[in-house]
Amino acid sequence: ASGAVPPAAAVTGLAALAVHGFESVPPAASLDAVDILVPRTRRLRSTGFARLIRTAAMPQPERVGGIAVAPVARALADAVAALTDAGRVRPLLTEAVRDGYCEPGAIVKELAEERLLSRPHVVGAVDALLAEGRARAEERLYALVRQGGLPEPLWNVDLRLPGGPYLGGVDAFWPEQAVAVELDTRAPRFCGSFDDDAQWEACAAKREHLERLGITVVHLTPKKLRETPGQQATVVRTALTAAAEREPAAYLVVLPR
C-alpha cells in the first residue's frame, strides 16, 4: 500500500538458508556470523556476530519458525556474495531448485541485481543451476502427461521441412494433432548481453515459424508446471482437442534430438 513502512530487518545469507532448511548449509548456531538485511536508511552498525547488509530494496521477510528471514532467492544472493569457492556456491544453487525452494529465474534475477553473475566461481554454478532447473521441469512435464491422461507424445525431437531447413527442437510433439510443447528454461534476460538477446529472438522466430506452418506451440514455464500442473494439463488437452477444427498442418520430418 502507498506509504507502507518497509520491513525493519530480516536474517539473510547462510543463516537464512539454514532456517529455511537447506541441507548444504551448517546449522545457523554454528556460523561465525549471522547476516542481517536492513534498509539502507537505517542507522545501525554491525556488532558481535550480527553482520549488517544494507539494501535499497528491502524484500518482504518470510516467517519461518518465528524468525523473519529473507526469501530464498535473496538469501542465496547474499550468501553467494560472501563466498569465493565454486564448490560451496554450486550445492546451494542446485539444492534451491532440486528441492523446490524457488525457480532458477528468481535466483538468476537476484544474482544479476547484486552484480554477481560475472564472478568466475558463480558462472559455472549458474550453468549447473539452469541444468538442474531444466531436469526438474522435464520431470514435471512427463508427470503432467501421464497423470493427466494425455496421449503419449514424441519426446525431445527436432523438426524440419522435408528437404528444407531445420525448424528447431521441441520438448514434446503430437504429430497427428500438430501440437508441440516447449519448455522455457532459458536464463532470464538480466545480463543484457548480445548473446542473451540473440537467443530470445531465435526462440521467438522459431515459434512464429512453426505456428505459420500450422503447428500449435504450447509454451510452458517451470513455475507454471510446479504451481498449476492441472491447469497446464488442461491447456495441452484443449490444444489437442482443437486440432480437429484446424486446417491440416504442413508435413514435417521429425527426428530424435
PDB file of N, CA and C in Angstrom, residues 109-196:
ATOM      1  N   LYS A 109      17.839 -13.662 -11.251  1.00  0.00           N
ATOM      2  CA  LYS A 109      17.449 -12.255 -11.141  1.00  0.00           C
ATOM      3  C   LYS A 109      18.153 -11.596  -9.960  1.00  0.00           C
ATOM      4  N   GLU A 110      18.139 -12.265  -8.811  1.00  0.00           N
ATOM      5  CA  GLU A 110      18.783 -11.695  -7.620  1.00  0.00           C
ATOM      6  C   GLU A 110      20.300 -11.620  -7.798  1.00  0.00           C
ATOM      7  N   LEU A 111      20.889 -12.658  -8.390  1.00  0.00           N
ATOM      8  CA  LEU A 111      22.336 -12.636  -8.622  1.00  0.00           C
ATOM      9  C   LEU A 111      22.714 -11.503  -9.570  1.00  0.00           C
ATOM     10  N   ALA A 112      21.877 -11.274 -10.580  1.00  0.00           N
ATOM     11  CA  ALA A 112      22.147 -10.198 -11.536  1.00  0.00           C
ATOM     12  C   ALA A 112      22.036  -8.840 -10.867  1.00  0.00           C
ATOM     13  N   GLU A 113      21.016  -8.658 -10.032  1.00  0.00           N
ATOM     14  CA  GLU A 113      20.823  -7.370  -9.375  1.00  0.00           C
ATOM     15  C   GLU A 113      21.955  -7.063  -8.398  1.00  0.00           C
ATOM     16  N   GLU A 114      22.574  -8.105  -7.850  1.00  0.00           N
ATOM     17  CA  GLU A 114      23.712  -7.916  -6.949  1.00  0.00           C
ATOM     18  C   GLU A 114      25.041  -7.923  -7.706  1.00  0.00           C
ATOM     19  N   ARG A 115      24.978  -7.944  -9.043  1.00  0.00           N
ATOM     20  CA  ARG A 115      26.167  -7.918  -9.916  1.00  0.00           C
ATOM     21  C   ARG A 115      27.130  -9.061  -9.601  1.00  0.00           C
ATOM     22  N   LEU A 116      26.569 -10.264  -9.469  1.00  0.00           N
ATOM     23  CA  LEU A 116      27.375 -11.433  -9.124  1.00  0.00           C
ATOM     24  C   LEU A 116      27.582 -12.388 -10.297  1.00  0.00           C
ATOM     25  N   LEU A 117      26.841 -12.208 -11.384  1.00  0.00           N
ATOM     26  CA  LEU A 117      26.885 -13.181 -12.475  1.00  0.00           C
ATOM     27  C   LEU A 117      28.216 -13.217 -13.203  1.00  0.00           C
ATOM     28  N   SER A 118      28.991 -12.165 -13.124  1.00  0.00           N
ATOM     29  CA  SER A 118      30.271 -12.139 -13.838  1.00  0.00           C
ATOM     30  C   SER A 118      31.410 -12.754 -13.028  1.00  0.00           C
ATOM     31  N   ARG A 119      31.182 -13.098 -11.787  1.00  0.00           N
ATOM     32  CA  ARG A 119      32.244 -13.680 -10.970  1.00  0.00           C
ATOM     33  C   ARG A 119      32.537 -15.107 -11.445  1.00  0.00           C
ATOM     34  N   PRO A 120      33.809 -15.433 -11.645  1.00  0.00           N
ATOM     35  CA  PRO A 120      34.163 -16.749 -12.206  1.00  0.00           C
ATOM     36  C   PRO A 120      33.570 -17.926 -11.437  1.00  0.00           C
ATOM     37  N   HIS A 121      33.548 -17.866 -10.110  1.00  0.00           N
ATOM     38  CA  HIS A 121      33.054 -19.003  -9.335  1.00  0.00           C
ATOM     39  C   HIS A 121      31.525 -19.094  -9.346  1.00  0.00           C
ATOM     40  N   VAL A 122      30.877 -18.075  -9.908  1.00  0.00           N
ATOM     41  CA  VAL A 122      29.413 -18.087  -9.985  1.00  0.00           C
ATOM     42  C   VAL A 122      28.939 -18.588 -11.345  1.00  0.00           C
ATOM     43  N   VAL A 123      29.721 -18.331 -12.392  1.00  0.00           N
ATOM     44  CA  VAL A 123      29.306 -18.673 -13.760  1.00  0.00           C
ATOM     45  C   VAL A 123      28.979 -20.161 -13.888  1.00  0.00           C
ATOM     46  N   GLY A 124      29.908 -21.012 -13.496  1.00  0.00           N
ATOM     47  CA  GLY A 124      29.687 -22.450 -13.602  1.00  0.00           C
ATOM     48  C   GLY A 124      28.538 -22.918 -12.732  1.00  0.00           C
ATOM     49  N   ALA A 125      28.390 -22.300 -11.553  1.00  0.00           N
ATOM     50  CA  ALA A 125      27.304 -22.676 -10.649  1.00  0.00           C
ATOM     51  C   ALA A 125      25.952 -22.337 -11.256  1.00  0.00           C
ATOM     52  N   VAL A 126      25.880 -21.213 -11.970  1.00  0.00           N
ATOM     53  CA  VAL A 126      24.619 -20.829 -12.615  1.00  0.00           C
ATOM     54  C   VAL A 126      24.291 -21.796 -13.753  1.00  0.00           C
ATOM     55  N   ASP A 127      25.310 -22.220 -14.501  1.00  0.00           N
ATOM     56  CA  ASP A 127      25.077 -23.224 -15.549  1.00  0.00           C
ATOM     57  C   ASP A 127      24.491 -24.500 -14.956  1.00  0.00           C
ATOM     58  N   ALA A 128      25.060 -24.939 -13.820  1.00  0.00           N
ATOM     59  CA  ALA A 128      24.536 -26.137 -13.151  1.00  0.00           C
ATOM     60  C   ALA A 128      23.124 -25.900 -12.645  1.00  0.00           C
ATOM     61  N   LEU A 129      22.863 -24.696 -12.158  1.00  0.00           N
ATOM     62  CA  LEU A 129      21.532 -24.340 -11.682  1.00  0.00           C
ATOM     63  C   LEU A 129      20.501 -24.450 -12.795  1.00  0.00           C
ATOM     64  N   LEU A 130      20.812 -23.900 -13.966  1.00  0.00           N
ATOM     65  CA  LEU A 130      19.878 -23.938 -15.085  1.00  0.00           C
ATOM     66  C   LEU A 130      19.667 -25.363 -15.585  1.00  0.00           C
ATOM     67  N   ALA A 131      20.748 -26.177 -15.571  1.00  0.00           N
ATOM     68  CA  ALA A 131      20.610 -27.580 -15.970  1.00  0.00           C
ATOM     69  C   ALA A 131      19.713 -28.334 -14.988  1.00  0.00           C
ATOM     70  N   GLU A 132      19.867 -28.057 -13.709  1.00  0.00           N
ATOM     71  CA  GLU A 132      19.017 -28.687 -12.693  1.00  0.00           C
ATOM     72  C   GLU A 132      17.565 -28.254 -12.877  1.00  0.00           C
ATOM     73  N   GLY A 133      17.372 -26.961 -13.174  1.00  0.00           N
ATOM     74  CA  GLY A 133      16.026 -26.454 -13.385  1.00  0.00           C
ATOM     75  C   GLY A 133      15.356 -27.114 -14.581  1.00  0.00           C
ATOM     76  N   ARG A 134      16.121 -27.321 -15.648  1.00  0.00           N
ATOM     77  CA  ARG A 134      15.552 -27.966 -16.835  1.00  0.00           C
ATOM     78  C   ARG A 134      15.185 -29.422 -16.542  1.00  0.00           C
ATOM     79  N   ALA A 135      16.052 -30.123 -15.816  1.00  0.00           N
ATOM     80  CA  ALA A 135      15.767 -31.518 -15.487  1.00  0.00           C
ATOM     81  C   ALA A 135      14.481 -31.638 -14.673  1.00  0.00           C
ATOM     82  N   ARG A 136      14.304 -30.727 -13.714  1.00  0.00           N
ATOM     83  CA  ARG A 136      13.086 -30.766 -12.889  1.00  0.00           C
ATOM     84  C   ARG A 136      11.846 -30.431 -13.729  1.00  0.00           C
ATOM     85  N   ALA A 137      11.991 -29.464 -14.641  1.00  0.00           N
ATOM     86  CA  ALA A 137      10.857 -29.097 -15.498  1.00  0.00           C
ATOM     87  C   ALA A 137      10.466 -30.255 -16.404  1.00  0.00           C
ATOM     88  N   GLU A 138      11.447 -30.975 -16.940  1.00  0.00           N
ATOM     89  CA  GLU A 138      11.143 -32.126 -17.798  1.00  0.00           C
ATOM     90  C   GLU A 138      10.428 -33.214 -17.004  1.00  0.00           C
ATOM     91  N   GLU A 139      10.869 -33.453 -15.771  1.00  0.00           N
ATOM     92  CA  GLU A 139      10.204 -34.455 -14.939  1.00  0.00           C
ATOM     93  C   GLU A 139       8.743 -34.079 -14.706  1.00  0.00           C
ATOM     94  N   ARG A 140       8.493 -32.798 -14.456  1.00  0.00           N
ATOM     95  CA  ARG A 140       7.115 -32.345 -14.220  1.00  0.00           C
ATOM     96  C   ARG A 140       6.282 -32.447 -15.492  1.00  0.00           C
ATOM     97  N   LEU A 141       6.903 -32.209 -16.648  1.00  0.00           N
ATOM     98  CA  LEU A 141       6.174 -32.340 -17.907  1.00  0.00           C
ATOM     99  C   LEU A 141       5.798 -33.798 -18.155  1.00  0.00           C
ATOM    100  N   TYR A 142       6.718 -34.728 -17.891  1.00  0.00           N
ATOM    101  CA  TYR A 142       6.404 -36.149 -18.034  1.00  0.00           C
ATOM    102  C   TYR A 142       5.226 -36.524 -17.128  1.00  0.00           C
ATOM    103  N   ALA A 143       5.279 -36.042 -15.874  1.00  0.00           N
ATOM    104  CA  ALA A 143       4.207 -36.356 -14.918  1.00  0.00           C
ATOM    105  C   ALA A 143       2.886 -35.743 -15.373  1.00  0.00           C
ATOM    106  N   LEU A 144       2.940 -34.543 -15.916  1.00  0.00           N
ATOM    107  CA  LEU A 144       1.726 -33.865 -16.391  1.00  0.00           C
ATOM    108  C   LEU A 144       1.035 -34.699 -17.468  1.00  0.00           C
ATOM    109  N   VAL A 145       1.810 -35.222 -18.409  1.00  0.00           N
ATOM    110  CA  VAL A 145       1.235 -36.005 -19.498  1.00  0.00           C
ATOM    111  C   VAL A 145       0.652 -37.308 -18.976  1.00  0.00           C
ATOM    112  N   ARG A 146       1.393 -37.992 -18.142  1.00  0.00           N
ATOM    113  CA  ARG A 146       0.961 -39.323 -17.719  1.00  0.00           C
ATOM    114  C   ARG A 146      -0.135 -39.274 -16.658  1.00  0.00           C
ATOM    115  N   GLN A 147      -0.015 -38.382 -15.704  1.00  0.00           N
ATOM    116  CA  GLN A 147      -1.037 -38.280 -14.676  1.00  0.00           C
ATOM    117  C   GLN A 147      -2.287 -37.576 -15.193  1.00  0.00           C
ATOM    118  N   GLY A 148      -2.126 -36.750 -16.244  1.00  0.00           N
ATOM    119  CA  GLY A 148      -3.267 -36.054 -16.806  1.00  0.00           C
ATOM    120  C   GLY A 148      -4.010 -36.866 -17.848  1.00  0.00           C
ATOM    121  N   GLY A 149      -3.549 -38.089 -18.105  1.00  0.00           N
ATOM    122  CA  GLY A 149      -4.228 -38.946 -19.061  1.00  0.00           C
ATOM    123  C   GLY A 149      -4.113 -38.480 -20.495  1.00  0.00           C
ATOM    124  N   LEU A 150      -3.057 -37.748 -20.814  1.00  0.00           N
ATOM    125  CA  LEU A 150      -2.857 -37.255 -22.175  1.00  0.00           C
ATOM    126  C   LEU A 150      -2.192 -38.344 -23.019  1.00  0.00           C
ATOM    127  N   PRO A 151      -2.434 -38.343 -24.334  1.00  0.00           N
ATOM    128  CA  PRO A 151      -1.741 -39.320 -25.187  1.00  0.00           C
ATOM    129  C   PRO A 151      -0.238 -39.093 -25.134  1.00  0.00           C
ATOM    130  N   GLU A 152       0.509 -40.177 -25.284  1.00  0.00           N
ATOM    131  CA  GLU A 152       1.974 -40.085 -25.210  1.00  0.00           C
ATOM    132  C   GLU A 152       2.514 -39.372 -26.448  1.00  0.00           C
ATOM    133  N   PRO A 153       3.314 -38.320 -26.252  1.00  0.00           N
ATOM    134  CA  PRO A 153       3.882 -37.611 -27.399  1.00  0.00           C
ATOM    135  C   PRO A 153       5.219 -38.203 -27.812  1.00  0.00           C
ATOM    136  N   LEU A 154       5.805 -37.648 -28.837  1.00  0.00           N
ATOM    137  CA  LEU A 154       7.210 -37.894 -29.146  1.00  0.00           C
ATOM    138  C   LEU A 154       8.008 -36.913 -28.307  1.00  0.00           C
ATOM    139  N   TRP A 155       8.944 -37.448 -27.522  1.00  0.00           N
ATOM    140  CA  TRP A 155       9.682 -36.594 -26.587  1.00  0.00           C
ATOM    141  C   TRP A 155      10.975 -36.083 -27.202  1.00  0.00           C
ATOM    142  N   ASN A 156      11.285 -34.811 -26.938  1.00  0.00           N
ATOM    143  CA  ASN A 156      12.586 -34.212 -27.296  1.00  0.00           C
ATOM    144  C   ASN A 156      12.971 -34.506 -28.743  1.00  0.00           C
ATOM    145  N   VAL A 157      12.276 -33.859 -29.654  1.00  0.00           N
ATOM    146  CA  VAL A 157      12.525 -34.105 -31.073  1.00  0.00           C
ATOM    147  C   VAL A 157      12.876 -32.805 -31.795  1.00  0.00           C
ATOM    148  N   ASP A 158      13.558 -32.967 -32.925  1.00  0.00           N
ATOM    149  CA  ASP A 158      13.854 -31.863 -33.832  1.00  0.00           C
ATOM    150  C   ASP A 158      12.868 -31.898 -34.990  1.00  0.00           C
ATOM    151  N   LEU A 159      12.490 -30.743 -35.481  1.00  0.00           N
ATOM    152  CA  LEU A 159      11.537 -30.637 -36.579  1.00  0.00           C
ATOM    153  C   LEU A 159      12.206 -29.947 -37.763  1.00  0.00           C
ATOM    154  N   ARG A 160      11.890 -30.431 -38.977  1.00  0.00           N
ATOM    155  CA  ARG A 160      12.371 -29.775 -40.188  1.00  0.00           C
ATOM    156  C   ARG A 160      11.390 -30.040 -41.324  1.00  0.00           C
ATOM    157  N   LEU A 161      11.416 -29.179 -42.331  1.00  0.00           N
ATOM    158  CA  LEU A 161      10.606 -29.392 -43.520  1.00  0.00           C
ATOM    159  C   LEU A 161      11.272 -30.435 -44.400  1.00  0.00           C
ATOM    160  N   PRO A 162      10.518 -31.267 -45.101  1.00  0.00           N
ATOM    161  CA  PRO A 162      11.125 -32.271 -45.985  1.00  0.00           C
ATOM    162  C   PRO A 162      12.043 -31.606 -47.010  1.00  0.00           C
ATOM    163  N   GLY A 163      13.309 -31.973 -46.967  1.00  0.00           N
ATOM    164  CA  GLY A 163      14.277 -31.392 -47.884  1.00  0.00           C
ATOM    165  C   GLY A 163      14.514 -29.919 -47.657  1.00  0.00           C
ATOM    166  N   GLY A 164      14.002 -29.403 -46.534  1.00  0.00           N
ATOM    167  CA  GLY A 164      14.108 -27.971 -46.268  1.00  0.00           C
ATOM    168  C   GLY A 164      14.890 -27.676 -45.002  1.00  0.00           C
ATOM    169  N   PRO A 165      14.687 -26.488 -44.468  1.00  0.00           N
ATOM    170  CA  PRO A 165      15.505 -26.047 -43.338  1.00  0.00           C
ATOM    171  C   PRO A 165      15.107 -26.687 -42.013  1.00  0.00           C
ATOM    172  N   TYR A 166      16.037 -26.642 -41.099  1.00  0.00           N
ATOM    173  CA  TYR A 166      15.813 -27.081 -39.720  1.00  0.00           C
ATOM    174  C   TYR A 166      14.944 -26.040 -39.026  1.00  0.00           C
ATOM    175  N   LEU A 167      13.908 -26.506 -38.328  1.00  0.00           N
ATOM    176  CA  LEU A 167      12.949 -25.590 -37.698  1.00  0.00           C
ATOM    177  C   LEU A 167      13.177 -25.416 -36.209  1.00  0.00           C
ATOM    178  N   GLY A 168      13.894 -26.342 -35.612  1.00  0.00           N
ATOM    179  CA  GLY A 168      14.150 -26.236 -34.179  1.00  0.00           C
ATOM    180  C   GLY A 168      13.665 -27.453 -33.421  1.00  0.00           C
ATOM    181  N   GLY A 169      14.023 -27.517 -32.161  1.00  0.00           N
ATOM    182  CA  GLY A 169      13.626 -28.632 -31.317  1.00  0.00           C
ATOM    183  C   GLY A 169      12.484 -28.259 -30.397  1.00  0.00           C
ATOM    184  N   VAL A 170      11.683 -29.263 -30.025  1.00  0.00           N
ATOM    185  CA  VAL A 170      10.604 -29.079 -29.056  1.00  0.00           C
ATOM    186  C   VAL A 170      10.683 -30.202 -28.031  1.00  0.00           C
ATOM    187  N   ASP A 171      10.086 -29.969 -26.886  1.00  0.00           N
ATOM    188  CA  ASP A 171      10.191 -30.939 -25.797  1.00  0.00           C
ATOM    189  C   ASP A 171       9.183 -32.070 -25.914  1.00  0.00           C
ATOM    190  N   ALA A 172       8.043 -31.806 -26.532  1.00  0.00           N
ATOM    191  CA  ALA A 172       7.034 -32.846 -26.767  1.00  0.00           C
ATOM    192  C   ALA A 172       6.287 -32.477 -28.040  1.00  0.00           C
ATOM    193  N   PHE A 173       5.927 -33.518 -28.815  1.00  0.00           N
ATOM    194  CA  PHE A 173       5.252 -33.252 -30.089  1.00  0.00           C
ATOM    195  C   PHE A 173       4.245 -34.350 -30.370  1.00  0.00           C
ATOM    196  N   TRP A 174       3.012 -33.925 -30.684  1.00  0.00           N
ATOM    197  CA  TRP A 174       1.958 -34.839 -31.096  1.00  0.00           C
ATOM    198  C   TRP A 174       1.753 -34.634 -32.598  1.00  0.00           C
ATOM    199  N   PRO A 175       2.351 -35.475 -33.447  1.00  0.00           N
ATOM    200  CA  PRO A 175       2.304 -35.229 -34.897  1.00  0.00           C
ATOM    201  C   PRO A 175       0.903 -35.264 -35.492  1.00  0.00           C
ATOM    202  N   GLU A 176       0.033 -36.162 -35.010  1.00  0.00           N
ATOM    203  CA  GLU A 176      -1.303 -36.240 -35.583  1.00  0.00           C
ATOM    204  C   GLU A 176      -2.115 -34.974 -35.315  1.00  0.00           C
ATOM    205  N   GLN A 177      -1.914 -34.372 -34.158  1.00  0.00           N
ATOM    206  CA  GLN A 177      -2.653 -33.157 -33.817  1.00  0.00           C
ATOM    207  C   GLN A 177      -1.865 -31.891 -34.145  1.00  0.00           C
ATOM    208  N   ALA A 178      -0.580 -32.049 -34.533  1.00  0.00           N
ATOM    209  CA  ALA A 178       0.292 -30.898 -34.835  1.00  0.00           C
ATOM    210  C   ALA A 178       0.363 -29.944 -33.652  1.00  0.00           C
ATOM    211  N   VAL A 179       0.635 -30.503 -32.478  1.00  0.00           N
ATOM    212  CA  VAL A 179       0.768 -29.722 -31.244  1.00  0.00           C
ATOM    213  C   VAL A 179       2.148 -29.987 -30.662  1.00  0.00           C
ATOM    214  N   ALA A 180       2.823 -28.926 -30.290  1.00  0.00           N
ATOM    215  CA  ALA A 180       4.149 -29.036 -29.687  1.00  0.00           C
ATOM    216  C   ALA A 180       4.155 -28.336 -28.332  1.00  0.00           C
ATOM    217  N   VAL A 181       4.927 -28.855 -27.405  1.00  0.00           N
ATOM    218  CA  VAL A 181       5.143 -28.196 -26.119  1.00  0.00           C
ATOM    219  C   VAL A 181       6.599 -27.774 -26.051  1.00  0.00           C
ATOM    220  N   GLU A 182       6.799 -26.547 -25.643  1.00  0.00           N
ATOM    221  CA  GLU A 182       8.149 -26.012 -25.490  1.00  0.00           C
ATOM    222  C   GLU A 182       8.318 -25.519 -24.062  1.00  0.00           C
ATOM    223  N   LEU A 183       9.317 -26.044 -23.377  1.00  0.00           N
ATOM    224  CA  LEU A 183       9.644 -25.592 -22.029  1.00  0.00           C
ATOM    225  C   LEU A 183      10.562 -24.380 -22.115  1.00  0.00           C
ATOM    226  N   ASP A 184      10.192 -23.334 -21.420  1.00  0.00           N
ATOM    227  CA  ASP A 184      11.041 -22.139 -21.400  1.00  0.00           C
ATOM    228  C   ASP A 184      11.936 -22.204 -20.175  1.00  0.00           C
ATOM    229  N   THR A 185      13.127 -22.777 -20.349  1.00  0.00           N
ATOM    230  CA  THR A 185      14.085 -22.888 -19.237  1.00  0.00           C
ATOM    231  C   THR A 185      15.334 -22.079 -19.516  1.00  0.00           C
ATOM    232  N   ARG A 186      15.201 -21.097 -20.371  1.00  0.00           N
ATOM    233  CA  ARG A 186      16.359 -20.244 -20.663  1.00  0.00           C
ATOM    234  C   ARG A 186      16.666 -19.341 -19.481  1.00  0.00           C
ATOM    235  N   ALA A 187      17.913 -18.880 -19.418  1.00  0.00           N
ATOM    236  CA  ALA A 187      18.276 -17.899 -18.408  1.00  0.00           C
ATOM    237  C   ALA A 187      17.494 -16.620 -18.668  1.00  0.00           C
ATOM    238  N   PRO A 188      16.974 -15.977 -17.624  1.00  0.00           N
ATOM    239  CA  PRO A 188      16.251 -14.722 -17.814  1.00  0.00           C
ATOM    240  C   PRO A 188      17.135 -13.650 -18.436  1.00  0.00           C
ATOM    241  N   ARG A 189      16.515 -12.669 -19.056  1.00  0.00           N
ATOM    242  CA  ARG A 189      17.264 -11.622 -19.765  1.00  0.00           C
ATOM    243  C   ARG A 189      17.668 -10.504 -18.805  1.00  0.00           C
ATOM    244  N   PHE A 190      18.583 -10.825 -17.880  1.00  0.00           N
ATOM    245  CA  PHE A 190      19.009  -9.808 -16.935  1.00  0.00           C
ATOM    246  C   PHE A 190      20.440  -9.341 -17.195  1.00  0.00           C
ATOM    247  N   CYS A 191      21.174 -10.099 -18.035  1.00  0.00           N
ATOM    248  CA  CYS A 191      22.563  -9.733 -18.285  1.00  0.00           C
ATOM    249  C   CYS A 191      22.656  -8.659 -19.360  1.00  0.00           C
ATOM    250  N   GLY A 192      21.689  -8.624 -20.273  1.00  0.00           N
ATOM    251  CA  GLY A 192      21.703  -7.601 -21.309  1.00  0.00           C
ATOM    252  C   GLY A 192      22.763  -7.808 -22.360  1.00  0.00           C
ATOM    253  N   SER A 193      23.289  -9.029 -22.506  1.00  0.00           N
ATOM    254  CA  SER A 193      24.330  -9.277 -23.490  1.00  0.00           C
ATOM    255  C   SER A 193      23.722  -9.544 -24.855  1.00  0.00           C
ATOM    256  N   PHE A 194      24.552  -9.422 -25.882  1.00  0.00           N
ATOM    257  CA  PHE A 194      24.101  -9.706 -27.243  1.00  0.00           C
ATOM    258  C   PHE A 194      23.649 -11.147 -27.358  1.00  0.00           C
ATOM    259  N   ASP A 195      24.383 -12.066 -26.724  1.00  0.00           N
ATOM    260  CA  ASP A 195      24.025 -13.481 -26.807  1.00  0.00           C
ATOM    261  C   ASP A 195      22.644 -13.740 -26.214  1.00  0.00           C
ATOM    262  N   ASP A 196      22.331 -13.067 -25.083  1.00  0.00           N
ATOM    263  CA  ASP A 196      21.013 -13.230 -24.474  1.00  0.00           C
ATOM    264  C   ASP A 196      19.920 -12.799 -25.439  1.00  0.00           C
TER     265      ASP A 196
END
